[in-house]
Amino acid sequence: MGPTAGVTGADGRLSDAVRLRRLRDTGMLGGTPYPSLDRLARAAAHQLRTSSALVSLVGADRRVLAGQSGPVPERTPCPVVVDTDAPLLVCDARCDERVAGYPAGLVAYAGFPVRSHDGYPLGTFGVVDDRPRDWEPRELLLIEDLAAAAGTEIDLRAREHELTATVLRLHDMLENAPDAHMSVDAYGVVTGWNKAAERMFGHRATEAVGRPVADLIIPERFVAAHAAGIARMHTGGVSTLVGERVELVARNRYGAELPVEMSLLRTAGGYHAFLHAITDRQARIPD
């Protein structure tokens, strides 16, 4: 059984706020088809010779189909599986009060919860047949295993969704930072250039990305020193700029020089530089 804190409903889990948050965090409620889950459903329908197999994500008041094989019944007992966080086995719906009123095509049903990594039932892996059947233990074990595989796939999607959201938030933060921000790779080629950098140096991001930073902001008389610094980094040397706040001279696209204060951070793939113009201090070039 999964967690039951903060629950409502028959056994509580269907409207559990934490469960619903886990469900939203998957990023899978938009109805996009997922071929990997379709393949799991197809394997179930083929191995068990059922009319349909479905991977359903179940909200408080709606079902989202994430994977399927065969026709999709208008209504299935998947909310019951989620609300009880337990398998539901129906051998003949025509004489089973638990599923009274379900579509005629749903005669036999076996559904198992599909759970998040921390145990919340997010949906069901269910197989539907249009004829009565007695479910055999080996068949139920297969459905249970495929439900676990579907849960693993959904967890991977949730982590991917979280990572994408984090990257987008970071990009938005850097793009709208008040200081000019540029990222460069280990060879000094620009990989990122925000709006403040556009304003400060006059180069649009589309013009700057992919070009050596030396061609964009470093005065000609300092280009050789910049190249020597990059070469030193590639031979294991230590930068005198990383982790420091230093005053430098830069130039804009029109050749005008301007004093700036820069903070340089090193990452696995290169560097991030944050710069803002200073007009009340004498700019200097560090040794």
XYZ file of C-alpha atoms in Angstrom:
287
model
C 0.000 0.000 0.000
C 1.143 3.546 -0.744
C 1.066 6.628 1.474
C -2.309 7.884 2.671
C -1.553 11.239 4.299
C -3.951 14.073 3.562
C -6.427 11.930 1.663
C -10.067 12.011 0.692
C -12.326 9.618 -1.165
C -13.201 5.970 -0.628
C -9.752 4.971 0.535
C -8.325 8.408 0.175
C -5.640 8.309 -2.477
C -7.550 9.613 -5.478
C -7.588 13.215 -4.193
C -4.387 13.066 -2.140
C -2.690 16.466 -2.651
C 0.820 14.991 -2.614
C -0.166 12.292 -5.084
C -1.655 14.888 -7.418
C 1.528 16.962 -7.174
C 3.606 13.915 -8.076
C 1.281 13.395 -11.026
C 1.688 16.993 -12.227
C 5.445 16.728 -11.804
C 5.568 14.000 -14.434
C 4.728 16.559 -17.116
C 2.672 13.838 -18.816
C -0.853 15.187 -18.419
C -0.989 16.865 -21.814
C -2.134 13.735 -23.626
C 1.097 13.281 -25.610
C 1.571 9.675 -26.772
C 4.532 7.820 -25.286
C 5.805 5.040 -27.574
C 7.708 3.338 -24.747
C 4.474 2.912 -22.777
C 2.622 1.849 -25.911
C 5.181 -0.943 -26.270
C 4.555 -2.152 -22.715
C 0.805 -2.154 -23.348
C 1.291 -3.983 -26.622
C 3.400 -6.629 -24.893
C 0.654 -7.203 -22.335
C -2.127 -7.463 -24.899
C -0.057 -9.821 -27.045
C 1.117 -12.111 -24.257
C -2.269 -12.296 -22.555
C -4.336 -12.257 -25.752
C -6.632 -9.533 -24.451
C -8.563 -7.030 -26.529
C -6.833 -4.019 -24.932
C -4.093 -2.962 -22.555
C -3.884 0.557 -21.147
C -1.447 2.690 -19.158
C -3.580 5.382 -17.539
C -2.611 8.373 -15.424
C -5.441 9.192 -13.057
C -6.158 12.660 -11.696
C -8.800 13.600 -9.165
C -11.487 13.793 -11.835
C -9.987 12.662 -15.133
C -7.953 9.968 -16.831
C -5.058 10.609 -19.231
C -4.050 7.760 -21.486
C -0.246 7.465 -21.606
C 0.054 4.134 -23.402
C -2.337 1.797 -25.163
C -2.819 -1.225 -27.356
C -6.192 -1.993 -28.873
C -9.483 -0.110 -28.527
C -9.907 2.199 -25.554
C -13.071 1.723 -23.476
C -14.881 4.926 -22.684
C -14.645 4.079 -18.989
C -12.487 1.695 -16.957
C -12.153 0.984 -13.212
C -8.707 2.629 -13.060
C -9.848 5.269 -10.499
C -10.783 2.432 -8.148
C -7.312 0.931 -8.497
C -5.719 4.293 -7.658
C -8.077 5.131 -4.812
C -7.471 1.786 -3.126
C -3.841 1.509 -4.272
C -4.484 -2.182 -4.850
C -4.984 -4.503 -7.821
C -8.521 -4.952 -9.114
C -9.447 -8.248 -10.774
C -12.733 -8.729 -12.589
C -13.487 -12.068 -14.185
C -16.947 -11.210 -15.522
C -18.214 -7.651 -15.212
C -21.731 -8.717 -16.108
C -22.146 -10.305 -12.693
C -19.786 -8.146 -10.625
C -21.419 -5.297 -8.694
C -18.088 -3.439 -8.410
C -18.146 -2.619 -12.110
C -21.844 -2.318 -12.778
C -22.619 0.100 -15.584
C -19.278 -0.148 -17.395
C -19.212 -0.382 -21.227
C -20.244 -3.673 -22.787
C -16.749 -4.274 -24.198
C -15.296 -4.467 -20.701
C -16.095 -7.968 -19.511
C -12.829 -9.001 -17.857
C -10.366 -6.552 -16.317
C -7.094 -6.789 -14.400
C -5.501 -3.543 -13.226
C -2.432 -2.852 -11.077
C -1.304 0.473 -9.621
C 1.516 2.320 -11.386
C 3.420 4.019 -8.576
C 5.905 6.849 -8.276
C 9.381 6.173 -6.894
C 8.134 7.049 -3.405
C 5.030 4.881 -3.521
C 2.200 7.156 -4.641
C -0.222 5.541 -7.129
C -0.150 7.733 -10.231
C -2.278 5.537 -12.431
C -2.893 1.996 -13.558
C -1.643 -0.657 -15.895
C -4.800 -2.452 -16.927
C -5.772 -5.125 -19.396
C -9.297 -5.417 -20.754
C -10.964 -8.369 -22.417
C -14.339 -8.599 -24.117
C -14.956 -12.102 -22.801
C -14.987 -13.642 -19.307
C -11.764 -15.162 -18.062
C -10.216 -16.548 -14.924
C -6.935 -14.714 -14.403
C -4.038 -17.097 -13.857
C -1.253 -16.295 -11.367
C 1.375 -16.118 -14.127
C -0.798 -13.609 -16.025
C -1.186 -11.420 -12.969
C 2.549 -11.551 -12.308
C 3.196 -10.325 -15.854
C 0.776 -7.405 -15.449
C 2.339 -6.502 -12.102
C 5.840 -6.531 -13.616
C 4.743 -4.413 -16.572
C 3.086 -1.962 -14.173
C 6.402 -1.645 -12.322
C 8.206 -1.096 -15.644
C 5.675 1.601 -16.539
C 6.316 3.262 -13.164
C 10.053 3.318 -13.858
C 9.451 4.871 -17.281
C 7.163 7.520 -15.786
C 9.752 8.314 -13.096
C 12.344 8.856 -15.836
C 9.946 11.197 -17.621
C 9.337 13.086 -14.375
C 13.065 13.559 -13.788
C 13.548 14.699 -17.364
C 10.667 17.148 -16.926
C 12.186 18.480 -13.700
C 15.607 18.873 -15.319
C 14.125 20.716 -18.295
C 12.210 23.052 -15.987
C 15.389 23.749 -13.985
C 17.351 24.512 -17.147
C 14.614 26.858 -18.366
C 14.514 28.680 -15.017
C 18.283 29.081 -15.032
C 18.245 30.308 -18.622
C 15.519 32.819 -17.794
C 17.446 34.041 -14.755
C 20.664 34.530 -16.742
C 18.886 36.013 -19.738
C 17.263 38.703 -17.588
C 20.145 39.319 -15.167
C 21.027 43.024 -14.793
C 24.715 42.281 -15.401
C 26.035 41.231 -18.770
C 26.439 37.470 -18.801
C 28.354 35.442 -21.314
C 29.339 31.800 -21.272
C 32.322 30.550 -23.228
C 33.669 27.084 -23.820
C 37.164 25.914 -22.915
C 38.484 27.404 -26.168
C 37.039 30.854 -25.617
C 34.106 30.479 -28.020
C 30.884 32.148 -26.891
C 28.048 29.748 -26.051
C 25.721 32.180 -24.246
C 25.066 35.927 -24.404
C 22.265 37.651 -22.510
C 20.270 40.828 -23.106
C 22.494 42.934 -20.856
C 25.523 41.795 -22.878
C 23.706 42.872 -26.042
C 23.133 46.325 -24.552
C 26.653 46.677 -23.180
C 28.632 45.494 -26.192
C 26.246 46.074 -29.107
C 26.378 42.521 -30.471
C 23.151 40.573 -30.688
C 23.193 37.088 -29.196
C 22.731 35.593 -32.654
C 25.871 37.422 -33.748
C 27.942 36.596 -30.677
C 27.236 32.915 -30.071
C 29.715 30.745 -31.926
C 32.394 33.427 -32.216
C 35.600 33.735 -30.164
C 35.086 36.117 -27.272
C 38.388 37.760 -28.229
C 36.781 38.956 -31.477
C 33.939 40.599 -29.584
C 35.041 42.362 -26.392
C 38.808 42.123 -25.879
C 40.890 45.115 -27.054
C 43.465 44.203 -29.672
C 46.416 44.869 -27.378
C 45.193 42.208 -24.917
C 44.279 39.452 -27.388
C 47.684 37.759 -27.180
C 47.525 37.656 -23.378
C 44.013 36.196 -23.581
C 45.184 33.459 -25.976
C 48.130 32.676 -23.714
C 45.776 32.355 -20.742
C 43.555 29.862 -22.576
C 46.612 27.842 -23.617
C 47.802 27.815 -20.005
C 44.450 26.429 -18.881
C 44.758 23.567 -21.367
C 48.130 22.568 -19.928
C 46.850 22.457 -16.346
C 47.657 26.022 -15.386
C 45.639 28.104 -12.934
C 43.703 31.189 -13.995
C 44.321 34.395 -12.059
C 40.774 35.529 -12.874
C 38.550 32.623 -11.815
C 36.766 33.283 -8.544
C 37.922 36.892 -8.387
C 36.178 40.203 -8.966
C 38.495 42.158 -11.252
C 38.448 45.391 -13.203
C 39.230 45.109 -16.885
C 39.064 47.052 -20.108
C 36.632 45.764 -22.734
C 35.486 47.077 -26.091
C 32.133 47.216 -27.824
C 31.311 46.454 -31.438
C 32.150 50.019 -32.455
C 35.665 49.790 -31.054
C 35.026 52.038 -28.062
C 36.719 50.865 -24.864
C 34.923 50.765 -21.540
C 36.034 49.816 -18.049
C 34.148 46.825 -16.612
C 34.136 44.771 -13.455
C 34.068 41.027 -14.102
C 33.441 37.910 -12.037
C 34.523 34.678 -13.697
C 33.263 31.213 -12.763
C 34.658 27.968 -14.120
C 32.422 25.028 -15.040
C 33.108 21.592 -16.454
C 32.637 22.820 -20.012
C 34.062 26.309 -19.838
C 33.404 29.599 -18.057
C 30.660 32.002 -17.061
C 31.505 35.697 -16.952
C 29.379 38.410 -15.326
C 30.301 41.976 -16.199
C 29.019 45.423 -15.433
C 30.340 48.773 -16.574
C 32.227 50.982 -14.115
C 32.850 54.623 -14.854
C 34.026 55.843 -11.467
C 37.023 53.541 -11.066
C 40.248 53.118 -12.970
C 40.138 49.883 -14.933
C 43.146 47.615 -14.741
C 44.371 44.408 -16.339
C 45.477 41.761 -13.810
C 48.806 40.083 -14.137
